[in-house]
Tab-separated table of C-alpha atoms and ligand atoms in Angstrom:
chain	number	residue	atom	x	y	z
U	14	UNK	CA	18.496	83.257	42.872
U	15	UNK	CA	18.758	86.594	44.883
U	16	UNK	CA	16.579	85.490	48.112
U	17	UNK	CA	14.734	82.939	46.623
U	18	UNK	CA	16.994	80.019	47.297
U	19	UNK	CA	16.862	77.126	49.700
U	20	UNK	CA	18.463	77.752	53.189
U	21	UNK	CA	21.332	75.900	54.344
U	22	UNK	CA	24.418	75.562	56.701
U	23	UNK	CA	26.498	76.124	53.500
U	24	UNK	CA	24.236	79.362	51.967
U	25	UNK	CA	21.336	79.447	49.592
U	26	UNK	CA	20.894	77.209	46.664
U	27	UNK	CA	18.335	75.491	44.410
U	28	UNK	CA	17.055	72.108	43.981
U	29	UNK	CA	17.850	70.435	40.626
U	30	UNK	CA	15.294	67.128	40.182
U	31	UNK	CA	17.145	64.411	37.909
U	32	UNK	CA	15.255	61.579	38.949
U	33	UNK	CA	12.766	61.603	35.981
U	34	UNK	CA	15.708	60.439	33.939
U	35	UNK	CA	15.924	56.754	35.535
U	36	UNK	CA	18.888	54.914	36.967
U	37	UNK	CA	20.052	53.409	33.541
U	38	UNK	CA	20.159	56.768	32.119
U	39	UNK	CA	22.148	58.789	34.952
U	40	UNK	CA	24.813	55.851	35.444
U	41	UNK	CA	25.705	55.615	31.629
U	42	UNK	CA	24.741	58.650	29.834
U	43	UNK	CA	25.316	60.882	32.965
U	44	UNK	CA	27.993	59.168	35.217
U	45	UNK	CA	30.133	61.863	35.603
U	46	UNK	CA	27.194	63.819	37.182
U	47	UNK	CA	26.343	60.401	39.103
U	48	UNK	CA	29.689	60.135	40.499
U	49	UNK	CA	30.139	63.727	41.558
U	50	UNK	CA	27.093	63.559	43.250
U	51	UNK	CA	27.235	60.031	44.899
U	52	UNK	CA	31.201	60.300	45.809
U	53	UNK	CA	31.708	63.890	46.959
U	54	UNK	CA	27.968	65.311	47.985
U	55	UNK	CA	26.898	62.041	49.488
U	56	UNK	CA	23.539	62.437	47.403
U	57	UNK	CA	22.168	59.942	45.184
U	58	UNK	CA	20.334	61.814	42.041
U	59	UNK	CA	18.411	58.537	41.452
U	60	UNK	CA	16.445	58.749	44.501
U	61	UNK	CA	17.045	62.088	45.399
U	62	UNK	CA	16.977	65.867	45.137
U	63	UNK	CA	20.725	67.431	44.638
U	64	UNK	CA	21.327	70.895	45.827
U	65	UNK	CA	23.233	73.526	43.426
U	66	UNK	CA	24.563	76.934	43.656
U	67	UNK	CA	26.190	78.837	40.841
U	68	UNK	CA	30.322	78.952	41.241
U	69	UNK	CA	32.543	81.071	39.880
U	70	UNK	CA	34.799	78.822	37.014
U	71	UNK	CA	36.665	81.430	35.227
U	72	UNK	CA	37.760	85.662	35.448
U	73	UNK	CA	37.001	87.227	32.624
U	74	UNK	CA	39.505	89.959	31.610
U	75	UNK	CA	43.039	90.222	33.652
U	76	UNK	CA	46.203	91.918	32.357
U	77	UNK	CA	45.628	93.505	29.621
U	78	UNK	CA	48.291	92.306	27.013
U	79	UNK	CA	49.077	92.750	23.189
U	80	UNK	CA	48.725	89.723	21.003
U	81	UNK	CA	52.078	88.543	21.592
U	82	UNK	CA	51.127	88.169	25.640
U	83	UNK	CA	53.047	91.556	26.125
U	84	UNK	CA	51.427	93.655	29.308
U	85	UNK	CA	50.453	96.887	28.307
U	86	UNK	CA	52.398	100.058	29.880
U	87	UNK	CA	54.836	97.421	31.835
U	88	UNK	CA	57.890	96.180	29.562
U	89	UNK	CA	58.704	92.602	30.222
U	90	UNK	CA	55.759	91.810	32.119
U	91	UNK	CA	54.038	88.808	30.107
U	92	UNK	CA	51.139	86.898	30.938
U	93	UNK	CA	48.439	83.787	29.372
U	94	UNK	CA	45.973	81.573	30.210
U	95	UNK	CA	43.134	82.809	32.659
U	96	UNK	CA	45.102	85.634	34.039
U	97	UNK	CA	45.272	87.387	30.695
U	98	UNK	CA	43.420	89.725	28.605
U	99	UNK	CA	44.199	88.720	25.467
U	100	UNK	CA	42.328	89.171	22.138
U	101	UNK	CA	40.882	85.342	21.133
U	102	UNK	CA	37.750	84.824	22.676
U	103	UNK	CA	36.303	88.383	22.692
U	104	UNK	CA	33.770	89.943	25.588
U	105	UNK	CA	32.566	86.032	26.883
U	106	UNK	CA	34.361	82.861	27.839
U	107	UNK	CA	32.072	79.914	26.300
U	108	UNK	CA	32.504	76.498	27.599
U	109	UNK	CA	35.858	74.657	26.904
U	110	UNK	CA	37.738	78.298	25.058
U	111	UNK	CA	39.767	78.570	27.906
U	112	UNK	CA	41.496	75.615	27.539
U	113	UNK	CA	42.064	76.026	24.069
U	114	UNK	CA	43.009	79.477	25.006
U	115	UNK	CA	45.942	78.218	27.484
U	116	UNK	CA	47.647	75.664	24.453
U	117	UNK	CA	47.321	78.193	21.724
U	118	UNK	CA	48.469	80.986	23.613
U	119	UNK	CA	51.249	78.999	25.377
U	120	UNK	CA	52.587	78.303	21.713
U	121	UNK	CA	52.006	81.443	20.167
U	122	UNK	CA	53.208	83.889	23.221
U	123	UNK	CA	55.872	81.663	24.631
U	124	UNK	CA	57.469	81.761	21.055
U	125	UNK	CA	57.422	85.787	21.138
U	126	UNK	CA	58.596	86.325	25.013
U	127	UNK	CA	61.427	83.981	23.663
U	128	UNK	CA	62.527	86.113	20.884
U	129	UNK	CA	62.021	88.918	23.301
U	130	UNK	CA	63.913	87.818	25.766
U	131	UNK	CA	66.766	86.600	23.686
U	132	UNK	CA	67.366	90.160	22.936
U	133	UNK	CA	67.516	91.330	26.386
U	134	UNK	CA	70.617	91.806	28.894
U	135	UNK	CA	70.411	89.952	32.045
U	136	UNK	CA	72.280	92.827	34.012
U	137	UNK	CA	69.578	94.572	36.465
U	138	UNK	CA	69.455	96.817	39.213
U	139	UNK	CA	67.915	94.784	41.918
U	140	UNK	CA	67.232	97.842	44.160
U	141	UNK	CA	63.383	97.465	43.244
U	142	UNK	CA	63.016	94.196	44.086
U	143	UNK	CA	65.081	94.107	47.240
U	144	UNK	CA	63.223	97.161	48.203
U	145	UNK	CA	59.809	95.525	47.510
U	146	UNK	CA	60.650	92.178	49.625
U	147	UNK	CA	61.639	94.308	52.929
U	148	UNK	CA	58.220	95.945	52.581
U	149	UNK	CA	55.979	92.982	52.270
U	150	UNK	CA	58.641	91.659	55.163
U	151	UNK	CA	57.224	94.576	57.017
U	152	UNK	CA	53.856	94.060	56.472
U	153	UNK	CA	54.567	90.301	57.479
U	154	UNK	CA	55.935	91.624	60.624
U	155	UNK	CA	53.382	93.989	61.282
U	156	UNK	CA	50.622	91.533	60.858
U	157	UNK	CA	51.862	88.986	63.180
U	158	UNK	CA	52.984	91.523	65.908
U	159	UNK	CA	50.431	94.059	66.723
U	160	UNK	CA	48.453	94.847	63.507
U	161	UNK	CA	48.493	96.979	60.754
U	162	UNK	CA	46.418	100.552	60.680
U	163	UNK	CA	44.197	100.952	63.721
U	164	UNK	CA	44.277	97.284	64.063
U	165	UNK	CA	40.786	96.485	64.219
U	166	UNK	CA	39.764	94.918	61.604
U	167	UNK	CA	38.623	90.856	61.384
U	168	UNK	CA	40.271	89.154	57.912
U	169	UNK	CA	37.314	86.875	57.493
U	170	UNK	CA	34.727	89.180	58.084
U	171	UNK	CA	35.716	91.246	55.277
U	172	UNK	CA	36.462	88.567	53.082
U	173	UNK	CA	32.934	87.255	53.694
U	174	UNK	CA	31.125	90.861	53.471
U	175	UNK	CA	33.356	91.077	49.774
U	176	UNK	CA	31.551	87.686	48.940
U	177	UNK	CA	28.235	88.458	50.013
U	178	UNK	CA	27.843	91.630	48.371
U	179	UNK	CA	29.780	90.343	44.732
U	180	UNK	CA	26.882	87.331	44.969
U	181	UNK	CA	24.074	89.384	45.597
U	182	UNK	CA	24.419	92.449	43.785
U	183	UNK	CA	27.554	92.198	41.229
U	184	UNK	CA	26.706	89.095	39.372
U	185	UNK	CA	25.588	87.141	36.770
U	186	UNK	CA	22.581	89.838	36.434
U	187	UNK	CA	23.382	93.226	37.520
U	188	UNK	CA	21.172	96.755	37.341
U	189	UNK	CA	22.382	100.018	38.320
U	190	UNK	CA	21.206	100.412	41.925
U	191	UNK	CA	22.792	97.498	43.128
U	192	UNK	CA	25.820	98.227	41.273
U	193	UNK	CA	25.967	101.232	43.319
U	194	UNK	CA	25.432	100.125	46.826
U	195	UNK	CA	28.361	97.144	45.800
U	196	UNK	CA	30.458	99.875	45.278
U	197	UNK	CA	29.618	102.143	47.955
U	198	UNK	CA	30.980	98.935	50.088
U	199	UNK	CA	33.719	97.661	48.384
U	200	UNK	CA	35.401	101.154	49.003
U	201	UNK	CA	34.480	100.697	52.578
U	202	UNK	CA	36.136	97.488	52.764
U	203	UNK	CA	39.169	98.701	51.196
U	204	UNK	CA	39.695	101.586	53.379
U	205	UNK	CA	38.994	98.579	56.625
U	206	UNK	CA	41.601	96.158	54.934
U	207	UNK	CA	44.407	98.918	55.654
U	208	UNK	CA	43.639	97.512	59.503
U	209	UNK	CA	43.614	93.652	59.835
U	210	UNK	CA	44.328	92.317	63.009
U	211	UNK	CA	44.857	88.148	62.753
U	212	UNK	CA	43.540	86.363	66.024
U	213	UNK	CA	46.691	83.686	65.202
U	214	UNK	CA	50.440	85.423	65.202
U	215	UNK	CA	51.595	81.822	64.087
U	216	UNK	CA	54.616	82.338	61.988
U	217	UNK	CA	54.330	78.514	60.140
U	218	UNK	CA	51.492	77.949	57.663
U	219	UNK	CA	49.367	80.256	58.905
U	220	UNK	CA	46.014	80.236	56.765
U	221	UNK	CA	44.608	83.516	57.838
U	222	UNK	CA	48.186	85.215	57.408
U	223	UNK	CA	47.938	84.074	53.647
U	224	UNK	CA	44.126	85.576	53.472
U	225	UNK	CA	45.066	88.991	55.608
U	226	UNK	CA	47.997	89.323	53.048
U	227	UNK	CA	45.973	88.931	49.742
U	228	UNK	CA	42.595	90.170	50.835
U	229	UNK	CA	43.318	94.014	50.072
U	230	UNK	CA	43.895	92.735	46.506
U	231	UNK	CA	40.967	91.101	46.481
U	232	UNK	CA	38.896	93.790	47.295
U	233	UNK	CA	40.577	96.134	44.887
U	234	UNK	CA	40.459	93.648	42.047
U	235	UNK	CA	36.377	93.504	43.154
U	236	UNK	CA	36.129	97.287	43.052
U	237	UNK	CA	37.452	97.301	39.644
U	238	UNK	CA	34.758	94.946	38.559
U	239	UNK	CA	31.727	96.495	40.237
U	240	UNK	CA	33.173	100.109	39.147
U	241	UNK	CA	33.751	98.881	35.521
U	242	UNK	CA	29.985	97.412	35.468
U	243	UNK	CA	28.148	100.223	37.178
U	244	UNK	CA	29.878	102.508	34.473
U	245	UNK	CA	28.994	100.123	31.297
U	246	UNK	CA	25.270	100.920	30.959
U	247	UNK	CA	24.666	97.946	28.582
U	248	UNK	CA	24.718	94.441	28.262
U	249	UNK	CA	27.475	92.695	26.242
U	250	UNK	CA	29.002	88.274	27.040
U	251	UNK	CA	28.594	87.516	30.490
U	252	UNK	CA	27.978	91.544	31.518
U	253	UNK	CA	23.589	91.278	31.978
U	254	UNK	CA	22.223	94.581	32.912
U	255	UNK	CA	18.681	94.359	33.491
U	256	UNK	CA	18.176	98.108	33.734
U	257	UNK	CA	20.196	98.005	30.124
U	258	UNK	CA	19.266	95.123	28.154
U	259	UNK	CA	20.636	95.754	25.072
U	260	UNK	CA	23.922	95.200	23.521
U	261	UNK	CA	25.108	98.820	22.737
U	262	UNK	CA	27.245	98.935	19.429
U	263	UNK	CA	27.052	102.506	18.758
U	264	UNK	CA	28.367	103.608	22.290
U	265	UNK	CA	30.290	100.390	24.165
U	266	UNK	CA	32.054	98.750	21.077
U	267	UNK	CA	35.100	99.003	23.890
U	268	UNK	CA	36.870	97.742	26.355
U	269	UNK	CA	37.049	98.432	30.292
U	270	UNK	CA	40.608	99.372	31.347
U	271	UNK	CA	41.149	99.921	35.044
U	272	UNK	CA	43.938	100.951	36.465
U	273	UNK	CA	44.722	101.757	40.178
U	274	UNK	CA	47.740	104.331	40.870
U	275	UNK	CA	50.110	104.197	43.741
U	276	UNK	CA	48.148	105.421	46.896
U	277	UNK	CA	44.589	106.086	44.869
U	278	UNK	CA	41.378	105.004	46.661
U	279	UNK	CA	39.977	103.541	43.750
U	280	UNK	CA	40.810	102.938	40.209
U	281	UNK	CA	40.998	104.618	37.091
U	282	UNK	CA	38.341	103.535	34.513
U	283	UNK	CA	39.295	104.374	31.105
U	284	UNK	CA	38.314	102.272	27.484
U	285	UNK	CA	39.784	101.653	24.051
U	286	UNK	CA	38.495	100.039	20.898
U	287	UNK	CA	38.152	96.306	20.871
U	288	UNK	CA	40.379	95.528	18.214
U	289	UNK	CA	40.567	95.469	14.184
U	290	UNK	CA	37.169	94.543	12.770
U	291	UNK	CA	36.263	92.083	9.723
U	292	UNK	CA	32.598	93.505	10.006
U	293	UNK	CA	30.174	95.027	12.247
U	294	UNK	CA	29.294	92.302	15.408
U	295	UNK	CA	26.499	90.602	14.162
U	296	UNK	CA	22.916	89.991	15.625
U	297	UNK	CA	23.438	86.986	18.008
U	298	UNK	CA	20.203	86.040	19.202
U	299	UNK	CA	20.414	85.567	22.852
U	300	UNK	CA	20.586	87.346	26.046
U	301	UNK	CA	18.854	90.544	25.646
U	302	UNK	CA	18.696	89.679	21.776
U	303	UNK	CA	18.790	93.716	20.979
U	304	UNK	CA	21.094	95.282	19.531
U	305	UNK	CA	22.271	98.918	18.642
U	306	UNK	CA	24.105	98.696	15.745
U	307	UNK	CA	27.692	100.627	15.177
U	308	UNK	CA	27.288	104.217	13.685
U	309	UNK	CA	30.512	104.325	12.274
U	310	UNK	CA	31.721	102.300	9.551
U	311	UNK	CA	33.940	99.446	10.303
U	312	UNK	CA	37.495	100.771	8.300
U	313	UNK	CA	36.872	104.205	10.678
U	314	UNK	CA	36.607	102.472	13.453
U	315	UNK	CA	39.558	100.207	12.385
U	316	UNK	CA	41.543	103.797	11.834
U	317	UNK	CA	41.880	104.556	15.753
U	318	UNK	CA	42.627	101.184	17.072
U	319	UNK	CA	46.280	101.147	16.708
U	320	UNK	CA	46.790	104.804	18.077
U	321	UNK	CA	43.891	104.577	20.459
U	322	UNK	CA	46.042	101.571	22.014
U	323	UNK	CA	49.499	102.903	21.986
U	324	UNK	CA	47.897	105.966	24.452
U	325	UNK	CA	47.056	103.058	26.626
U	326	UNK	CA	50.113	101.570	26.622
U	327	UNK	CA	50.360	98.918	24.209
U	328	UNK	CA	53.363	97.618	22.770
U	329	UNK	CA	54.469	96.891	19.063
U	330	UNK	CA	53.568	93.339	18.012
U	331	UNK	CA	56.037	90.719	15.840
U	332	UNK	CA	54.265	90.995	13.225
U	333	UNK	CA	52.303	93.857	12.353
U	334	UNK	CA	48.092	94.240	13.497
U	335	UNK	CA	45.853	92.186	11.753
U	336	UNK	CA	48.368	90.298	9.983
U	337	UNK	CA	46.410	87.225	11.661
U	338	UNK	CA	43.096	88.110	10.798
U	339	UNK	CA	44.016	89.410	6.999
U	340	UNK	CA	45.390	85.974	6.471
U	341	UNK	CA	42.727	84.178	7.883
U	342	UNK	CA	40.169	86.007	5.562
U	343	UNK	CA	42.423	85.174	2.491
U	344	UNK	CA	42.527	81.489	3.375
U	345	UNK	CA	38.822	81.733	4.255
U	346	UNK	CA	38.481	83.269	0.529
U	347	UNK	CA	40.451	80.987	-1.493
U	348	UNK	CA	38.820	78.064	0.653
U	349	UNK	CA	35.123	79.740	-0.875
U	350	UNK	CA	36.589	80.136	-4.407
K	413	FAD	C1	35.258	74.489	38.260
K	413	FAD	C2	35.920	74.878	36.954
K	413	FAD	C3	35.514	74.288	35.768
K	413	FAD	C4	36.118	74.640	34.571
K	413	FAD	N1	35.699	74.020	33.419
K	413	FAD	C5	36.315	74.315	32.258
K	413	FAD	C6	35.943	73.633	31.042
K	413	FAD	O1	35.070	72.755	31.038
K	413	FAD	N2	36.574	73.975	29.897
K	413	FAD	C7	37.533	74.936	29.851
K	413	FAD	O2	38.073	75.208	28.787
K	413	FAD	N3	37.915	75.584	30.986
K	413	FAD	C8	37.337	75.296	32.176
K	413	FAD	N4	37.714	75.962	33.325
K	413	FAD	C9	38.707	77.031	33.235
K	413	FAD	C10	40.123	76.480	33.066
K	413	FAD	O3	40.288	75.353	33.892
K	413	FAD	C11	41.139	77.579	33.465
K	413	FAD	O4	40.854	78.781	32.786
K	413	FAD	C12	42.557	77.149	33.084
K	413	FAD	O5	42.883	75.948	33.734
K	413	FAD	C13	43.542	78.253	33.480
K	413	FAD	O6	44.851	77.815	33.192
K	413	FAD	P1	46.089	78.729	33.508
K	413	FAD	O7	47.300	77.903	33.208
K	413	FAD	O8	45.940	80.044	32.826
K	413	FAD	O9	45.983	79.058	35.080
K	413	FAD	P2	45.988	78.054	36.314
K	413	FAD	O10	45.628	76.673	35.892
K	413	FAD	O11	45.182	78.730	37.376
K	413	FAD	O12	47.531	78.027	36.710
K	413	FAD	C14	48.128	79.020	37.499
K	413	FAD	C15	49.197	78.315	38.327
K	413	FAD	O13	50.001	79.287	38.992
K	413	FAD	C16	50.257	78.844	40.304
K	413	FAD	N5	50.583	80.027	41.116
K	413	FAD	C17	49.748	80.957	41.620
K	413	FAD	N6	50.427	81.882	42.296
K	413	FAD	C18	51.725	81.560	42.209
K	413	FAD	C19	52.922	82.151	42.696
K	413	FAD	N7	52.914	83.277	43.398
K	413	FAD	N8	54.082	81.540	42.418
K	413	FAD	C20	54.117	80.407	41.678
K	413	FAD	N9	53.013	79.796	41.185
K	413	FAD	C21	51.839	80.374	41.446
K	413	FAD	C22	48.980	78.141	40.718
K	413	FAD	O14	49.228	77.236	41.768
K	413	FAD	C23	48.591	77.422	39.423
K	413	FAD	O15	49.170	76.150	39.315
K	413	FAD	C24	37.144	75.613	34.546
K	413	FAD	C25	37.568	76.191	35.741
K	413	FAD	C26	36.962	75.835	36.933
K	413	FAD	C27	37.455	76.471	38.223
């Protein structure tokens, strides 16, 4: 809605008009809506305009695993569900996947960190760890005391410049310029969140302690997106460029990798092939509803995958790649025959 949205107390946001539909429709065919708006807005849609502003209900992308839930480059390190990269659903989250995403891949991925696990020794050299809690202890310390950095930095004013400039100019449509200028200050707010300074030194459940120790995450995780988006200069799932409408086969038929080494300032950007294909990604007939088609057939394409992935990391699988997806095109065969 970029600007043209309703003021309020609680930010810009739209009007959506239900009361055309009639009381007997909105308390049986809608009640869910009815409820949420009578019982937690304190508006009633029968009579009355209800306010609405996008929200944020799933991250697409997150650690980048194999298909058995395996983090790349990181041995051990397994991960499902929303905070995962994994291979089901593609470039775009549509309504209800991820759920389906969190039983299937709880089955399937739980099974293989079990066998993985099983063949693992439980002797460890807790050095790491040890050495990791004493710093965050520090940091702790550091925060309630006098600071950390130059110490003059304010948690929530960063957190809501982050927000600000993610809703206005990194989201659902994106172009270039704006792209830009989000990244231009999500690297200044990095470099700030190496100086919070909390107004409370509370040492209980202290709310902007939890915030000052997760917001330079936050920002990083935010740099990677706006980085990865300015760089992708097309539109593919929920990425919209309006400087780049189409969906570019011949050049972006990959994914965005970032990575952010030890002391860096930003992250590393770097892609690899989506995965084995059946056929070329078809003509889908929304969003931009262009598309540049793939130059190179689909078995070269398939050729790199598997080496293309083990440079970034990626580990070997249970059972070989695109044992899935052959047998799922054999069933799907024998089911046409
Ligand atoms: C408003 C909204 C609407 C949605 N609607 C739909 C829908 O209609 N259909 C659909 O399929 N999906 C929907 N989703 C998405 C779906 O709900 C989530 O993707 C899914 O619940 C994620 O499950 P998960 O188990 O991967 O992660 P989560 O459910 O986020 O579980 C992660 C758990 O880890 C815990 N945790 C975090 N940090 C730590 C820590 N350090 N130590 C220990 N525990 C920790 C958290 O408390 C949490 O319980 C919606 C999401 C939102 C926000």
């Amino acid at each position: 809605h970029k600007g043209k949205g309703v003021h309020s107390p609680d930010g810009e946001h739209l009007w959506l008009d239900l009361r055309h539909l009639g009381e007997q429709h909105l308390r049986t065919k809608l009640r869910e809506v009815y409820d949420i708006c009578m019982y937690f807005l304190g508006v009633n849609p029968i009579t009355e305009l209800v306010p609405v502003r996008p929200t944020q209900h799933y991250s697409m992308g997150g650690i980048r695993v194999n298909k058995d839930g395996h983090a790349y480059s990181l041995k051990g390190l397994w991960s499902v569900g929303e905070s995962a990269c994994w291979d089901m659903h593609g470039m775009n989250r549509l309504g209800g996947n991820s759920l389906a995403e969190t039983v299937v891949a709880g089955m399937f991925c739980g099974q293989r960190m079990g066998q993985w696990a099983s063949g693992q020794s439980l002797e460890l050299d807790t050095k790491l760890a040890s050495e990791a809690v004493a710093a965050q202890q520090d940091r702790v310390n550091n925060l309630l005391g006098k600071g950390v950095g130059k110490a003059n930095e304010n948690v929530h004013e960063l957190l809501n410049t982050m927000q600000e400039t993610l809703q206005a100019k990194a989201g659902i449509f994106r172009k270039g310029k704006e792209l830009k200028e989000a990244v231009g200050t999500l690297r200044d707010l990095h470099k700030r969140s190496q100086n919070l300074k909390l107004q409370s030194s509370f040492k209980g459940a202290n709310p902007e302690l939890a915030l000052a120790l997760r917001l330079p995450g936050m920002i990083k995780l935010a740099l990677c997106v706006a980085k990865g988006a300015l760089l992708r200069t097309e539109s593919r799932g929920g990425h919209s460029r309006e400087d780049y409408p189409e969906r570019n086969d011949k050049e972006w038929l990959k994914r965005t990798l970032a990575r952010w080494p030890k002391g860096a300032k930003e992250p590393e950007i770097s892609y690899e092939p989506v995965g084995l294909l059946e056929s070329p990604p078809g003509h889908r007939g929304y969003g931009g509803a262009v598309n540049i088609p793939m130059k190179q057939s689909v078995e070269k394409y398939n050729k790199t995958v598997k080496q293309e992935w083990i440079k970034q990391g990626w580990h070997e699988t249970a059972t070989p790649l695109g044992a899935e997806l052959k047998e799922m095109v054999e069933y799907a065969s024998t089911k046409e025959s």
